[in-house]
CSV table of C-alpha atoms in Angstrom, one decimal:
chain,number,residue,atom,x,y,z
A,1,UNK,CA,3.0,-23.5,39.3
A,2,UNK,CA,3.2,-27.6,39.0
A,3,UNK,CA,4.8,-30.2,41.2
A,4,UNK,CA,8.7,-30.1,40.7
A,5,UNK,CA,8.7,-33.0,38.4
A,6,UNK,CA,11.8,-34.9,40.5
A,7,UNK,CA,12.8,-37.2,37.2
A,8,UNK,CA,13.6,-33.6,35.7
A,9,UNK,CA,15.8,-32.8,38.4
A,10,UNK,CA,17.7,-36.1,38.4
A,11,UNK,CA,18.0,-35.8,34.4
A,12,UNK,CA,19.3,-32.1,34.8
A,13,UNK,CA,22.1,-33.9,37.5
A,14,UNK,CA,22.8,-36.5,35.2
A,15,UNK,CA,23.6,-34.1,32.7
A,16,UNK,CA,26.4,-32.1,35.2
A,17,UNK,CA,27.7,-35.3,35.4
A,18,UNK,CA,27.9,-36.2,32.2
A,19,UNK,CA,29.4,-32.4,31.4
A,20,UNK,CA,32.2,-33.7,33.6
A,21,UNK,CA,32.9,-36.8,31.8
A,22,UNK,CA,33.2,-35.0,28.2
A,23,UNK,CA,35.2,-32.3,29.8
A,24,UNK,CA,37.7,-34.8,31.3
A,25,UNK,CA,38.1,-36.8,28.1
A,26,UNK,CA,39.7,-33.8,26.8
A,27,UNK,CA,42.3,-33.7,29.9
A,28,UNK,CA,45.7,-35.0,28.1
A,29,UNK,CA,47.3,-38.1,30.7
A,30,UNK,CA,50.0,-38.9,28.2
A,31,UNK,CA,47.7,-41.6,26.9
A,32,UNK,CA,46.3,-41.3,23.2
A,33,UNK,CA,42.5,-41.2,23.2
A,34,UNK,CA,40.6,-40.5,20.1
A,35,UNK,CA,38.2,-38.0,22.8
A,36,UNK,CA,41.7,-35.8,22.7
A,37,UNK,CA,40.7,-34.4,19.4
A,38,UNK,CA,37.0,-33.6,19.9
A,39,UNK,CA,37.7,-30.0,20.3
A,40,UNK,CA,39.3,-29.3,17.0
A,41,UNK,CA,37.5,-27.3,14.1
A,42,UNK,CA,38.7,-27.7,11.0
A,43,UNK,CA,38.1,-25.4,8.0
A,44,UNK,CA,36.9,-27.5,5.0
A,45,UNK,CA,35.1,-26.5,2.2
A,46,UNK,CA,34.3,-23.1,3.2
A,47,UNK,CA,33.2,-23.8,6.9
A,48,UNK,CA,34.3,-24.9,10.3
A,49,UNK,CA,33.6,-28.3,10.9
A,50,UNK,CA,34.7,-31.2,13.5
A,51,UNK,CA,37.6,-33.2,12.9
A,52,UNK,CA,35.3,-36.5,12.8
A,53,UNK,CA,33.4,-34.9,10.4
A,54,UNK,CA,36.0,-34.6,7.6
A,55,UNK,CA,38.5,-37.8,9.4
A,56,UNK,CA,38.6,-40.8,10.7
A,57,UNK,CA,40.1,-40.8,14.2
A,58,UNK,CA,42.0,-44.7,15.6
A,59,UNK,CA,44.4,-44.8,17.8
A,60,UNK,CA,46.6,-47.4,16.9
A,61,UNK,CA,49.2,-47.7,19.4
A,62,UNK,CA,49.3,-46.2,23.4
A,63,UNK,CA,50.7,-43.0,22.4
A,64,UNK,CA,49.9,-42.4,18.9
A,65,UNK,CA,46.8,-41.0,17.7
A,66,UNK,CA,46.0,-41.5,13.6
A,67,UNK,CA,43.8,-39.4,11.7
A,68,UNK,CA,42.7,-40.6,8.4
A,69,UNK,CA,41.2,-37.5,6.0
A,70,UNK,CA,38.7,-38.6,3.7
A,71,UNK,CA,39.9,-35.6,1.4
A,72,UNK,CA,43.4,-35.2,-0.2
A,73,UNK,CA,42.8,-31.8,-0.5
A,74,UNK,CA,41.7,-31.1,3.3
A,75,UNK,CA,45.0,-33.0,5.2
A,76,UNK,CA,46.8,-29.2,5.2
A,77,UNK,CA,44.2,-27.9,7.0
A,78,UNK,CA,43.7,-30.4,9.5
A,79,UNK,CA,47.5,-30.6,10.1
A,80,UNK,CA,47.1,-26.7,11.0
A,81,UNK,CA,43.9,-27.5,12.9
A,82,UNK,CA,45.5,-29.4,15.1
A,83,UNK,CA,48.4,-27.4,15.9
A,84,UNK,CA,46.3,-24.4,16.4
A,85,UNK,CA,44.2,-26.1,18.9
A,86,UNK,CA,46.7,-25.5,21.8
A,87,UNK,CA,46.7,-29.4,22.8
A,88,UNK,CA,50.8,-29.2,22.3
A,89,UNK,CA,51.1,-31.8,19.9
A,90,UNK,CA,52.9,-32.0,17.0
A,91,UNK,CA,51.2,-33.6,14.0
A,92,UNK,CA,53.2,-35.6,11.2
A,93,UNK,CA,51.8,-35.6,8.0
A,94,UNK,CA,51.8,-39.0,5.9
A,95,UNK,CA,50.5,-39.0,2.6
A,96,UNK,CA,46.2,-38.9,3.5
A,97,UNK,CA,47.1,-40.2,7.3
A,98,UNK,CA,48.4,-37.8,10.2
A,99,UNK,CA,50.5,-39.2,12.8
A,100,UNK,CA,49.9,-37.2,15.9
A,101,UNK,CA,52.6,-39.0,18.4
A,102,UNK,CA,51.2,-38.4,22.3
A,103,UNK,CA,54.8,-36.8,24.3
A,104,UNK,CA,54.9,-38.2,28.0
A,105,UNK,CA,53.8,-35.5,30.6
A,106,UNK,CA,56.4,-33.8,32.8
A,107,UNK,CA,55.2,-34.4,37.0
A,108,UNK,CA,54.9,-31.0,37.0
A,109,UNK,CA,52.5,-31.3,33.9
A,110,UNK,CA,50.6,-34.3,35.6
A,111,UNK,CA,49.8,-32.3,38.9
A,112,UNK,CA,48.7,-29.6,36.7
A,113,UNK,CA,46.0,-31.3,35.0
A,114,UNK,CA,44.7,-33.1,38.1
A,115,UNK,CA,44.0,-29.8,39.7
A,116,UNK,CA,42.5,-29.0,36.6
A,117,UNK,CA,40.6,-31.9,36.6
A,118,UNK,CA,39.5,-30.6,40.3
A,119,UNK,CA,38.6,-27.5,38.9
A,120,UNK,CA,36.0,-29.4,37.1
A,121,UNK,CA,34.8,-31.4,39.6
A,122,UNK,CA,33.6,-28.1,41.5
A,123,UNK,CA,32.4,-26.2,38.6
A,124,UNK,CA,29.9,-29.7,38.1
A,125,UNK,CA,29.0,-29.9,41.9
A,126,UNK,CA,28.1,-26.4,41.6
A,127,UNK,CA,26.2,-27.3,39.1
A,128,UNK,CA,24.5,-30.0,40.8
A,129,UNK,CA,24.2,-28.1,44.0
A,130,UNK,CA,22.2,-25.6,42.1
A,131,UNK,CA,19.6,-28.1,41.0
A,132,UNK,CA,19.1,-28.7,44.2
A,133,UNK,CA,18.7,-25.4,45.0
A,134,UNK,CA,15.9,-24.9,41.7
A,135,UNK,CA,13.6,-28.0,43.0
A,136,UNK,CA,13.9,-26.9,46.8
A,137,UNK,CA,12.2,-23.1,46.1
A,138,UNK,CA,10.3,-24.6,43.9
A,139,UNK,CA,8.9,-27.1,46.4
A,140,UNK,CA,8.3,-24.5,48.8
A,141,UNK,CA,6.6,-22.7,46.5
A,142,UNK,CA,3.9,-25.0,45.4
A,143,UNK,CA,3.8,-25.8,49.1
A,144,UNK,CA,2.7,-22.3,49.7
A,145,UNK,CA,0.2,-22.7,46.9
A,146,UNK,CA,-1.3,-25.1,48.2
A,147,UNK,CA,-0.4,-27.8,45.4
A,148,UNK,CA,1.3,-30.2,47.9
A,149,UNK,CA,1.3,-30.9,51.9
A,150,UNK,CA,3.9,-30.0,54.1
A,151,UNK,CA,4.8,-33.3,54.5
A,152,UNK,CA,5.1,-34.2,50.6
A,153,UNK,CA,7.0,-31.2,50.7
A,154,UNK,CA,9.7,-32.7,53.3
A,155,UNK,CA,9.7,-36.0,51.5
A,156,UNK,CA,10.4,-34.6,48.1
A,157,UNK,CA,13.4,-32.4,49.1
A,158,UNK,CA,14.8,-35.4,51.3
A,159,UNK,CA,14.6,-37.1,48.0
A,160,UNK,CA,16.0,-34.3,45.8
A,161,UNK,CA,19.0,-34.7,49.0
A,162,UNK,CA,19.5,-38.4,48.0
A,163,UNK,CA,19.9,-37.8,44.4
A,164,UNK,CA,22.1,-35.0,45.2
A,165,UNK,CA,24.1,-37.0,46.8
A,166,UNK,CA,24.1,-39.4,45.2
A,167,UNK,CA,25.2,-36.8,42.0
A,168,UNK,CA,28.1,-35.3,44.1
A,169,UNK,CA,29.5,-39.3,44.9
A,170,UNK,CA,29.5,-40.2,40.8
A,171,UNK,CA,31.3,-37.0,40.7
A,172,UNK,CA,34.0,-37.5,43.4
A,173,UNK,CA,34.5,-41.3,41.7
A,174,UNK,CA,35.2,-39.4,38.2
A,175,UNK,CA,37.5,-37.2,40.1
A,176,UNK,CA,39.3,-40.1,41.8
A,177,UNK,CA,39.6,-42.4,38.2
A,178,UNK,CA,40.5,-39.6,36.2
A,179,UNK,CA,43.7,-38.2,38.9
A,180,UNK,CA,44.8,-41.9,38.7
A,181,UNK,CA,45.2,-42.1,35.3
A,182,UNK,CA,46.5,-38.4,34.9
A,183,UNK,CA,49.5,-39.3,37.5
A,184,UNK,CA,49.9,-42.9,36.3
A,185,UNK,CA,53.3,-43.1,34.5
């Protein structure tokens, strides 16, 4: 058993909080955003691919997303894609360019998605919480082995506290940005 390696356990942290960002640039705040898209799958050419893969995604104007397709022959499918991804948008098909207009949210809507975004949140500081968790056995455990003194022991987790911490506090300001631009009208 080696000494927990505390650069891997701020990485794996980093990553929950970086899990949190991707998942809220899919959170719809009646702004366009070309991250909107990211979860549709489009079938082209006998496979499912990502939308970027087979369009170009600019958002030209605050509540109107554009997709270019590369292919003529692909545009039907990436219409459908889009509806069939659940987002509730409703895309308008112009020659080799898709229109997808952005509807305002209802308040209802907006508190909705911020719990949602919430939801998140705690799923992540679970997430980090759980690191924690990981390097404090296994700092007990090669404590017990013999592989590191009592006091490196108490130093270390004091220091896996900090960058817990620390984690949880990028979370909460994620949290906080994201709820303001969800309820911003």
């Amino acid at each position: 058993m080696a000494k927990p390696d505390l650069n891997t356990i701020r990485s794996r942290m980093d990553k929950a909080v970086s899990a949190l960002k991707e998942e809220f640039a899919g959170l719809r705040t009646g702004r366009a955003s070309a991250g909107l898209l990211e979860p549709v799958q489009v079938e082209a050419y006998g496979s499912t691919s990502p939308l970027n893969a087979v369009a170009a995604i600019t958002v030209p104007e605050p509540r109107m997303i554009a997709v270019n397709v590369w292919d003529k022959g692909v545009v039907v499918s990436v219409e459908k894609a889009i509806r069939a991804a659940g987002l509730g948008l409703n895309p308008i098909v112009d020659g080799q360019t898709i229109r997808v207009p952005i509807p305002p949210l209802t308040e209802e809507r907006r508190k909705e998605l911020a719990k949602l975004a919430g939801r998140y949140a705690e799923q992540q500081k679970v997430a980090v919480r759980n690191v924690r968790r990981d390097a404090n056995d296994d700092l007990k455990k090669a404590e017990k082995a013999g592989e590191i003194s009592q006091d490196e022991q108490k130093k270390m987790e004091a220091e896996v506290q900090k960058d817990t911490d620390a984690a949880i506090k990028r979370i909460d300001e994620a949290l906080k940005a994201k709820e303001v631009e969800i309820m911003q009208v």
